[in-house]
Amino acid sequence: MQRREFFKKSFAAASALALADTLGASETRQPIDNRKVSSIAFPEKRPLITYSDRPPLLESPRETFSRAITPNDEFFVRWHMPEIPTHIDPATYKIHINGAVERELHISLDSLKLDFEQVEVTAVLQCGGNSRSAFTPTAGGIQWGHGAMGCAKWKGVRLRDLLSRAGLKKDAAWIGFNGLDNAAYYETPNFVREMPLEDLDDHVIVAYEMNGEDLPYLNGYPLRLVIPGHYSDSWVKMLSNITVTTEYQKLFFMDVAYRVPDNDCECETPENRFKPTKPITTMNVKSIIGYPTNNTIVHHNTHLVVRGVAFDDGHGIRDVLISTDGGKTWGTALLDKDAGRYAFRAFRYAIKPTKMGKLTIMAKAINRLGAEQPFAHEIKWNHGGYKFNGIDAVTVEVI
Ligand SMILES: Nc1nc2c(c(=O)[nH]1)N[C@H]1C(S)=C(S)[C@@H](COP(=O)(O)O)O[C@H]1N2
Ligand SMILES: [Mo]
């Protein structure tokens, strides 16, 4: 017994060393994928992986990604500020547009729905730090697995239409967005985001509906910004103020957070942090297997249909490839119908496992520009743990 303990311990130490060796000082691996959903659910949400309840931080489990649309109650949640209003009255809610505009606007929800053209877009919302737990050493921030993303059909009005109703002043250059959430202490900066006016296109909307319903409270009821193709750090929720400025306001959540090294590999080491940095903007190509999940039991000599989703920043998915031999050979998955260039593209691929034991299935997406996902270990470190898009892998048990 003692001997066994000893061997167990020394084995653990040796494998930890070996792991440190192969990982090097700053490498990546597969994100953590064994967290269980909580037994307690938030309002309008089913039980999700829960990191915190103040502010609410909820992640969707892997099986969410076997479908092209993420149901509202399964959609992940991320807030920076602990103070979120607990009551919103849709009858009196107004969105304010001010700053470098010809006339200030205070628009009610009814007026938003009646007085402007309604538009819809199916688009992926993904946190720039999704899959952050892949980075070693640990990168600062929530240690998300794969599930800080989702895809919904958003309905609302074009931001451009709101701004033209207000009339932009000649020297208008930046648009600032603020929501109703607040820091608990005065010293903490509020979550305000800015967008250069020149980046504004007709795809950016102020949305009030998600998958045919009011936005769930935790996803930003009653209004949020939707910026298709872009990481979601600027998709401001409970949007209450749009302020146009002539100059960039130096704000914490613009200047410090959500930035990567401004070099070709967007990489650095913990010892040698790279300057200057640039904001994370458009998303890179990525895919996630929704079924099977890790440790699923499957039967040999029967068909197993692998399902998942792929997306990029709006160029569109050309192919999803599947490998069962560690990436040596790849087969082409079937793509489901295209729900628009910003949407999840669902894929499926049938395999028939013949050997008993563990089987690892990998998925790699390629977009219409030819950009493809690298292997997880090829991705270089950055201090915020942003933009991980390594080839996904799940390991099942064949019996
Ligand atoms: N008002 C407000 N909007 C916000 C945030 C926030 O903290 N406050 N976080 C942003 C970030 S970083 C992410 S990842 C998304 C998360 O959107 P979700 O909670 O609907 O999934 O909201 C964005 N919009
Ligand atoms: Mo985020």
PDB file of N, CA and C in Angstrom, residues 315-392:
ATOM      1  N   HIS A 315     -16.514  35.809 -43.722  1.00  0.00           N
ATOM      2  CA  HIS A 315     -16.145  35.369 -45.072  1.00  0.00           C
ATOM      3  C   HIS A 315     -16.902  34.098 -45.430  1.00  0.00           C
ATOM      4  N   GLY A 316     -17.199  33.312 -44.411  1.00  0.00           N
ATOM      5  CA  GLY A 316     -17.964  32.083 -44.621  1.00  0.00           C
ATOM      6  C   GLY A 316     -17.066  30.862 -44.591  1.00  0.00           C
ATOM      7  N   ILE A 317     -17.687  29.722 -44.260  1.00  0.00           N
ATOM      8  CA  ILE A 317     -16.942  28.470 -44.113  1.00  0.00           C
ATOM      9  C   ILE A 317     -16.898  27.734 -45.449  1.00  0.00           C
ATOM     10  N   ARG A 318     -15.717  27.343 -45.873  1.00  0.00           N
ATOM     11  CA  ARG A 318     -15.581  26.568 -47.108  1.00  0.00           C
ATOM     12  C   ARG A 318     -15.682  25.079 -46.790  1.00  0.00           C
ATOM     13  N   ASP A 319     -14.962  24.628 -45.768  1.00  0.00           N
ATOM     14  CA  ASP A 319     -14.911  23.201 -45.441  1.00  0.00           C
ATOM     15  C   ASP A 319     -14.695  22.988 -43.960  1.00  0.00           C
ATOM     16  N   VAL A 320     -15.232  21.860 -43.470  1.00  0.00           N
ATOM     17  CA  VAL A 320     -14.829  21.373 -42.156  1.00  0.00           C
ATOM     18  C   VAL A 320     -14.266  19.978 -42.375  1.00  0.00           C
ATOM     19  N   LEU A 321     -13.076  19.733 -41.855  1.00  0.00           N
ATOM     20  CA  LEU A 321     -12.409  18.450 -42.041  1.00  0.00           C
ATOM     21  C   LEU A 321     -12.354  17.705 -40.712  1.00  0.00           C
ATOM     22  N   ILE A 322     -12.486  16.368 -40.799  1.00  0.00           N
ATOM     23  CA  ILE A 322     -12.475  15.531 -39.596  1.00  0.00           C
ATOM     24  C   ILE A 322     -11.329  14.530 -39.699  1.00  0.00           C
ATOM     25  N   SER A 323     -10.627  14.350 -38.582  1.00  0.00           N
ATOM     26  CA  SER A 323      -9.553  13.356 -38.549  1.00  0.00           C
ATOM     27  C   SER A 323      -9.740  12.429 -37.357  1.00  0.00           C
ATOM     28  N   THR A 324      -9.442  11.146 -37.567  1.00  0.00           N
ATOM     29  CA  THR A 324      -9.467  10.198 -36.445  1.00  0.00           C
ATOM     30  C   THR A 324      -8.086   9.569 -36.258  1.00  0.00           C
ATOM     31  N   ASP A 325      -7.060  10.153 -36.924  1.00  0.00           N
ATOM     32  CA  ASP A 325      -5.708   9.612 -36.748  1.00  0.00           C
ATOM     33  C   ASP A 325      -4.718  10.702 -36.321  1.00  0.00           C
ATOM     34  N   GLY A 326      -5.211  11.599 -35.490  1.00  0.00           N
ATOM     35  CA  GLY A 326      -4.328  12.621 -34.925  1.00  0.00           C
ATOM     36  C   GLY A 326      -3.945  13.713 -35.901  1.00  0.00           C
ATOM     37  N   GLY A 327      -4.700  13.826 -37.006  1.00  0.00           N
ATOM     38  CA  GLY A 327      -4.439  14.924 -37.939  1.00  0.00           C
ATOM     39  C   GLY A 327      -3.579  14.523 -39.122  1.00  0.00           C
ATOM     40  N   LYS A 328      -3.300  13.223 -39.278  1.00  0.00           N
ATOM     41  CA  LYS A 328      -2.496  12.779 -40.437  1.00  0.00           C
ATOM     42  C   LYS A 328      -3.352  12.812 -41.699  1.00  0.00           C
ATOM     43  N   THR A 329      -4.577  12.265 -41.605  1.00  0.00           N
ATOM     44  CA  THR A 329      -5.468  12.297 -42.768  1.00  0.00           C
ATOM     45  C   THR A 329      -6.802  12.917 -42.356  1.00  0.00           C
ATOM     46  N   TRP A 330      -7.475  13.519 -43.325  1.00  0.00           N
ATOM     47  CA  TRP A 330      -8.708  14.242 -43.036  1.00  0.00           C
ATOM     48  C   TRP A 330      -9.805  13.866 -44.030  1.00  0.00           C
ATOM     49  N   GLY A 331     -11.037  13.783 -43.541  1.00  0.00           N
ATOM     50  CA  GLY A 331     -12.194  13.583 -44.414  1.00  0.00           C
ATOM     51  C   GLY A 331     -13.053  14.834 -44.375  1.00  0.00           C
ATOM     52  N   THR A 332     -13.827  15.068 -45.427  1.00  0.00           N
ATOM     53  CA  THR A 332     -14.617  16.295 -45.524  1.00  0.00           C
ATOM     54  C   THR A 332     -16.019  16.112 -44.941  1.00  0.00           C
ATOM     55  N   ALA A 333     -16.379  16.947 -44.002  1.00  0.00           N
ATOM     56  CA  ALA A 333     -17.705  16.853 -43.371  1.00  0.00           C
ATOM     57  C   ALA A 333     -18.769  17.449 -44.295  1.00  0.00           C
ATOM     58  N   LEU A 334     -20.033  17.031 -44.100  1.00  0.00           N
ATOM     59  CA  LEU A 334     -21.159  17.636 -44.811  1.00  0.00           C
ATOM     60  C   LEU A 334     -21.547  18.906 -44.083  1.00  0.00           C
ATOM     61  N   LEU A 335     -21.769  19.973 -44.857  1.00  0.00           N
ATOM     62  CA  LEU A 335     -22.193  21.231 -44.234  1.00  0.00           C
ATOM     63  C   LEU A 335     -23.704  21.366 -44.357  1.00  0.00           C
ATOM     64  N   ASP A 336     -24.361  21.749 -43.283  1.00  0.00           N
ATOM     65  CA  ASP A 336     -25.799  22.019 -43.328  1.00  0.00           C
ATOM     66  C   ASP A 336     -26.039  23.315 -44.088  1.00  0.00           C
ATOM     67  N   LYS A 337     -27.293  23.685 -44.236  1.00  0.00           N
ATOM     68  CA  LYS A 337     -27.601  24.878 -45.042  1.00  0.00           C
ATOM     69  C   LYS A 337     -26.986  26.140 -44.408  1.00  0.00           C
ATOM     70  N   ASP A 338     -26.679  27.080 -45.277  1.00  0.00           N
ATOM     71  CA  ASP A 338     -26.003  28.304 -44.881  1.00  0.00           C
ATOM     72  C   ASP A 338     -27.032  29.281 -44.306  1.00  0.00           C
ATOM     73  N   ALA A 339     -26.876  29.676 -43.059  1.00  0.00           N
ATOM     74  CA  ALA A 339     -27.837  30.601 -42.435  1.00  0.00           C
ATOM     75  C   ALA A 339     -27.329  32.044 -42.487  1.00  0.00           C
ATOM     76  N   GLY A 340     -26.378  32.305 -43.374  1.00  0.00           N
ATOM     77  CA  GLY A 340     -25.825  33.664 -43.484  1.00  0.00           C
ATOM     78  C   GLY A 340     -24.362  33.652 -43.094  1.00  0.00           C
ATOM     79  N   ARG A 341     -23.641  34.642 -43.596  1.00  0.00           N
ATOM     80  CA  ARG A 341     -22.183  34.574 -43.460  1.00  0.00           C
ATOM     81  C   ARG A 341     -21.652  34.790 -42.047  1.00  0.00           C
ATOM     82  N   TYR A 342     -22.478  35.328 -41.158  1.00  0.00           N
ATOM     83  CA  TYR A 342     -22.018  35.546 -39.783  1.00  0.00           C
ATOM     84  C   TYR A 342     -22.471  34.445 -38.826  1.00  0.00           C
ATOM     85  N   ALA A 343     -23.198  33.458 -39.357  1.00  0.00           N
ATOM     86  CA  ALA A 343     -23.840  32.443 -38.513  1.00  0.00           C
ATOM     87  C   ALA A 343     -22.947  31.227 -38.291  1.00  0.00           C
ATOM     88  N   PHE A 344     -23.317  30.412 -37.306  1.00  0.00           N
ATOM     89  CA  PHE A 344     -22.715  29.093 -37.179  1.00  0.00           C
ATOM     90  C   PHE A 344     -23.073  28.293 -38.430  1.00  0.00           C
ATOM     91  N   ARG A 345     -22.134  27.553 -38.980  1.00  0.00           N
ATOM     92  CA  ARG A 345     -22.398  26.602 -40.051  1.00  0.00           C
ATOM     93  C   ARG A 345     -22.307  25.229 -39.414  1.00  0.00           C
ATOM     94  N   ALA A 346     -23.447  24.539 -39.323  1.00  0.00           N
ATOM     95  CA  ALA A 346     -23.444  23.212 -38.698  1.00  0.00           C
ATOM     96  C   ALA A 346     -22.828  22.196 -39.655  1.00  0.00           C
ATOM     97  N   PHE A 347     -22.121  21.220 -39.107  1.00  0.00           N
ATOM     98  CA  PHE A 347     -21.524  20.164 -39.949  1.00  0.00           C
ATOM     99  C   PHE A 347     -21.799  18.798 -39.340  1.00  0.00           C
ATOM    100  N   ARG A 348     -21.701  17.762 -40.165  1.00  0.00           N
ATOM    101  CA  ARG A 348     -21.831  16.378 -39.675  1.00  0.00           C
ATOM    102  C   ARG A 348     -20.912  15.470 -40.458  1.00  0.00           C
ATOM    103  N   TYR A 349     -20.492  14.397 -39.842  1.00  0.00           N
ATOM    104  CA  TYR A 349     -19.553  13.473 -40.481  1.00  0.00           C
ATOM    105  C   TYR A 349     -19.712  12.102 -39.830  1.00  0.00           C
ATOM    106  N   ALA A 350     -19.975  11.090 -40.634  1.00  0.00           N
ATOM    107  CA  ALA A 350     -20.186   9.747 -40.082  1.00  0.00           C
ATOM    108  C   ALA A 350     -18.885   8.953 -40.066  1.00  0.00           C
ATOM    109  N   ILE A 351     -18.612   8.348 -38.933  1.00  0.00           N
ATOM    110  CA  ILE A 351     -17.462   7.441 -38.860  1.00  0.00           C
ATOM    111  C   ILE A 351     -17.938   6.105 -38.288  1.00  0.00           C
ATOM    112  N   LYS A 352     -17.162   5.043 -38.559  1.00  0.00           N
ATOM    113  CA  LYS A 352     -17.510   3.725 -38.033  1.00  0.00           C
ATOM    114  C   LYS A 352     -16.274   3.191 -37.324  1.00  0.00           C
ATOM    115  N   PRO A 353     -16.231   3.388 -36.001  1.00  0.00           N
ATOM    116  CA  PRO A 353     -15.031   2.941 -35.278  1.00  0.00           C
ATOM    117  C   PRO A 353     -14.918   1.409 -35.330  1.00  0.00           C
ATOM    118  N   THR A 354     -13.727   0.917 -35.617  1.00  0.00           N
ATOM    119  CA  THR A 354     -13.537  -0.530 -35.684  1.00  0.00           C
ATOM    120  C   THR A 354     -12.726  -1.034 -34.491  1.00  0.00           C
ATOM    121  N   LYS A 355     -11.815  -0.186 -34.013  1.00  0.00           N
ATOM    122  CA  LYS A 355     -10.962  -0.618 -32.885  1.00  0.00           C
ATOM    123  C   LYS A 355     -11.590  -0.242 -31.555  1.00  0.00           C
ATOM    124  N   MET A 356     -11.490  -1.145 -30.575  1.00  0.00           N
ATOM    125  CA  MET A 356     -11.977  -0.852 -29.226  1.00  0.00           C
ATOM    126  C   MET A 356     -10.975   0.074 -28.526  1.00  0.00           C
ATOM    127  N   GLY A 357     -11.473   0.787 -27.524  1.00  0.00           N
ATOM    128  CA  GLY A 357     -10.578   1.643 -26.749  1.00  0.00           C
ATOM    129  C   GLY A 357     -10.821   3.109 -27.048  1.00  0.00           C
ATOM    130  N   LYS A 358      -9.819   3.931 -26.733  1.00  0.00           N
ATOM    131  CA  LYS A 358      -9.992   5.384 -26.898  1.00  0.00           C
ATOM    132  C   LYS A 358      -9.863   5.787 -28.365  1.00  0.00           C
ATOM    133  N   LEU A 359     -10.712   6.719 -28.765  1.00  0.00           N
ATOM    134  CA  LEU A 359     -10.654   7.251 -30.129  1.00  0.00           C
ATOM    135  C   LEU A 359     -10.762   8.770 -30.061  1.00  0.00           C
ATOM    136  N   THR A 360      -9.765   9.450 -30.647  1.00  0.00           N
ATOM    137  CA  THR A 360      -9.798  10.918 -30.654  1.00  0.00           C
ATOM    138  C   THR A 360     -10.268  11.420 -32.021  1.00  0.00           C
ATOM    139  N   ILE A 361     -11.260  12.304 -31.971  1.00  0.00           N
ATOM    140  CA  ILE A 361     -11.843  12.870 -33.191  1.00  0.00           C
ATOM    141  C   ILE A 361     -11.476  14.359 -33.227  1.00  0.00           C
ATOM    142  N   MET A 362     -10.941  14.809 -34.348  1.00  0.00           N
ATOM    143  CA  MET A 362     -10.549  16.220 -34.474  1.00  0.00           C
ATOM    144  C   MET A 362     -11.363  16.912 -35.567  1.00  0.00           C
ATOM    145  N   ALA A 363     -11.611  18.203 -35.368  1.00  0.00           N
ATOM    146  CA  ALA A 363     -12.323  18.986 -36.383  1.00  0.00           C
ATOM    147  C   ALA A 363     -11.531  20.241 -36.698  1.00  0.00           C
ATOM    148  N   LYS A 364     -11.443  20.543 -37.988  1.00  0.00           N
ATOM    149  CA  LYS A 364     -10.699  21.728 -38.443  1.00  0.00           C
ATOM    150  C   LYS A 364     -11.526  22.452 -39.498  1.00  0.00           C
ATOM    151  N   ALA A 365     -11.775  23.736 -39.292  1.00  0.00           N
ATOM    152  CA  ALA A 365     -12.538  24.518 -40.272  1.00  0.00           C
ATOM    153  C   ALA A 365     -11.594  25.324 -41.149  1.00  0.00           C
ATOM    154  N   ILE A 366     -12.025  25.538 -42.398  1.00  0.00           N
ATOM    155  CA  ILE A 366     -11.290  26.361 -43.367  1.00  0.00           C
ATOM    156  C   ILE A 366     -12.288  27.362 -43.932  1.00  0.00           C
ATOM    157  N   ASN A 367     -11.933  28.634 -43.953  1.00  0.00           N
ATOM    158  CA  ASN A 367     -12.905  29.604 -44.475  1.00  0.00           C
ATOM    159  C   ASN A 367     -12.687  29.870 -45.960  1.00  0.00           C
ATOM    160  N   ARG A 368     -13.520  30.751 -46.516  1.00  0.00           N
ATOM    161  CA  ARG A 368     -13.487  30.960 -47.967  1.00  0.00           C
ATOM    162  C   ARG A 368     -12.237  31.694 -48.429  1.00  0.00           C
ATOM    163  N   LEU A 369     -11.474  32.242 -47.494  1.00  0.00           N
ATOM    164  CA  LEU A 369     -10.197  32.853 -47.866  1.00  0.00           C
ATOM    165  C   LEU A 369      -9.078  31.811 -47.852  1.00  0.00           C
ATOM    166  N   GLY A 370      -9.399  30.602 -47.341  1.00  0.00           N
ATOM    167  CA  GLY A 370      -8.370  29.579 -47.213  1.00  0.00           C
ATOM    168  C   GLY A 370      -7.693  29.577 -45.852  1.00  0.00           C
ATOM    169  N   ALA A 371      -8.126  30.447 -44.945  1.00  0.00           N
ATOM    170  CA  ALA A 371      -7.553  30.452 -43.592  1.00  0.00           C
ATOM    171  C   ALA A 371      -8.060  29.221 -42.849  1.00  0.00           C
ATOM    172  N   GLU A 372      -7.166  28.508 -42.163  1.00  0.00           N
ATOM    173  CA  GLU A 372      -7.606  27.327 -41.433  1.00  0.00           C
ATOM    174  C   GLU A 372      -7.112  27.336 -40.001  1.00  0.00           C
ATOM    175  N   GLN A 373      -7.731  26.498 -39.180  1.00  0.00           N
ATOM    176  CA  GLN A 373      -7.357  26.446 -37.763  1.00  0.00           C
ATOM    177  C   GLN A 373      -6.010  25.756 -37.594  1.00  0.00           C
ATOM    178  N   PRO A 374      -5.146  26.297 -36.763  1.00  0.00           N
ATOM    179  CA  PRO A 374      -3.887  25.612 -36.440  1.00  0.00           C
ATOM    180  C   PRO A 374      -4.120  24.545 -35.362  1.00  0.00           C
ATOM    181  N   PHE A 375      -3.161  23.643 -35.181  1.00  0.00           N
ATOM    182  CA  PHE A 375      -3.232  22.721 -34.038  1.00  0.00           C
ATOM    183  C   PHE A 375      -3.111  23.555 -32.763  1.00  0.00           C
ATOM    184  N   ALA A 376      -3.765  23.093 -31.702  1.00  0.00           N
ATOM    185  CA  ALA A 376      -3.743  23.839 -30.444  1.00  0.00           C
ATOM    186  C   ALA A 376      -2.311  24.169 -30.009  1.00  0.00           C
ATOM    187  N   HIS A 377      -1.399  23.199 -30.122  1.00  0.00           N
ATOM    188  CA  HIS A 377      -0.034  23.437 -29.623  1.00  0.00           C
ATOM    189  C   HIS A 377       0.744  24.425 -30.484  1.00  0.00           C
ATOM    190  N   GLU A 378       0.234  24.742 -31.663  1.00  0.00           N
ATOM    191  CA  GLU A 378       0.928  25.707 -32.527  1.00  0.00           C
ATOM    192  C   GLU A 378       0.589  27.147 -32.167  1.00  0.00           C
ATOM    193  N   ILE A 379      -0.450  27.328 -31.368  1.00  0.00           N
ATOM    194  CA  ILE A 379      -0.882  28.689 -31.052  1.00  0.00           C
ATOM    195  C   ILE A 379       0.020  29.284 -29.990  1.00  0.00           C
ATOM    196  N   LYS A 380       0.497  30.491 -30.267  1.00  0.00           N
ATOM    197  CA  LYS A 380       1.433  31.144 -29.355  1.00  0.00           C
ATOM    198  C   LYS A 380       0.677  31.963 -28.315  1.00  0.00           C
ATOM    199  N   TRP A 381       1.333  32.132 -27.205  1.00  0.00           N
ATOM    200  CA  TRP A 381       0.740  32.754 -26.021  1.00  0.00           C
ATOM    201  C   TRP A 381       0.546  34.261 -26.182  1.00  0.00           C
ATOM    202  N   ASN A 382      -0.539  34.783 -25.596  1.00  0.00           N
ATOM    203  CA  ASN A 382      -0.655  36.234 -25.368  1.00  0.00           C
ATOM    204  C   ASN A 382      -1.231  36.432 -23.974  1.00  0.00           C
ATOM    205  N   HIS A 383      -0.917  37.563 -23.338  1.00  0.00           N
ATOM    206  CA  HIS A 383      -1.169  37.701 -21.903  1.00  0.00           C
ATOM    207  C   HIS A 383      -2.648  37.690 -21.544  1.00  0.00           C
ATOM    208  N   GLY A 384      -3.510  38.086 -22.498  1.00  0.00           N
ATOM    209  CA  GLY A 384      -4.942  38.094 -22.195  1.00  0.00           C
ATOM    210  C   GLY A 384      -5.618  36.772 -22.537  1.00  0.00           C
ATOM    211  N   GLY A 385      -4.867  35.875 -23.171  1.00  0.00           N
ATOM    212  CA  GLY A 385      -5.462  34.599 -23.576  1.00  0.00           C
ATOM    213  C   GLY A 385      -6.579  34.787 -24.591  1.00  0.00           C
ATOM    214  N   TYR A 386      -6.368  35.668 -25.549  1.00  0.00           N
ATOM    215  CA  TYR A 386      -7.414  35.976 -26.535  1.00  0.00           C
ATOM    216  C   TYR A 386      -7.241  35.166 -27.811  1.00  0.00           C
ATOM    217  N   LYS A 387      -8.329  35.018 -28.538  1.00  0.00           N
ATOM    218  CA  LYS A 387      -8.370  34.540 -29.919  1.00  0.00           C
ATOM    219  C   LYS A 387      -7.927  33.094 -30.118  1.00  0.00           C
ATOM    220  N   PHE A 388      -8.028  32.240 -29.100  1.00  0.00           N
ATOM    221  CA  PHE A 388      -7.664  30.831 -29.293  1.00  0.00           C
ATOM    222  C   PHE A 388      -8.600  30.201 -30.325  1.00  0.00           C
ATOM    223  N   ASN A 389      -8.031  29.543 -31.328  1.00  0.00           N
ATOM    224  CA  ASN A 389      -8.865  28.855 -32.330  1.00  0.00           C
ATOM    225  C   ASN A 389      -8.234  27.533 -32.757  1.00  0.00           C
ATOM    226  N   GLY A 390      -7.624  26.833 -31.800  1.00  0.00           N
ATOM    227  CA  GLY A 390      -6.964  25.570 -32.121  1.00  0.00           C
ATOM    228  C   GLY A 390      -7.947  24.510 -32.619  1.00  0.00           C
ATOM    229  N   ILE A 391      -7.439  23.598 -33.448  1.00  0.00           N
ATOM    230  CA  ILE A 391      -8.221  22.448 -33.920  1.00  0.00           C
ATOM    231  C   ILE A 391      -8.819  21.745 -32.711  1.00  0.00           C
ATOM    232  N   ASP A 392     -10.132  21.486 -32.766  1.00  0.00           N
ATOM    233  CA  ASP A 392     -10.827  20.893 -31.618  1.00  0.00           C
ATOM    234  C   ASP A 392     -10.606  19.380 -31.602  1.00  0.00           C
TER     235      ASP A 392
END
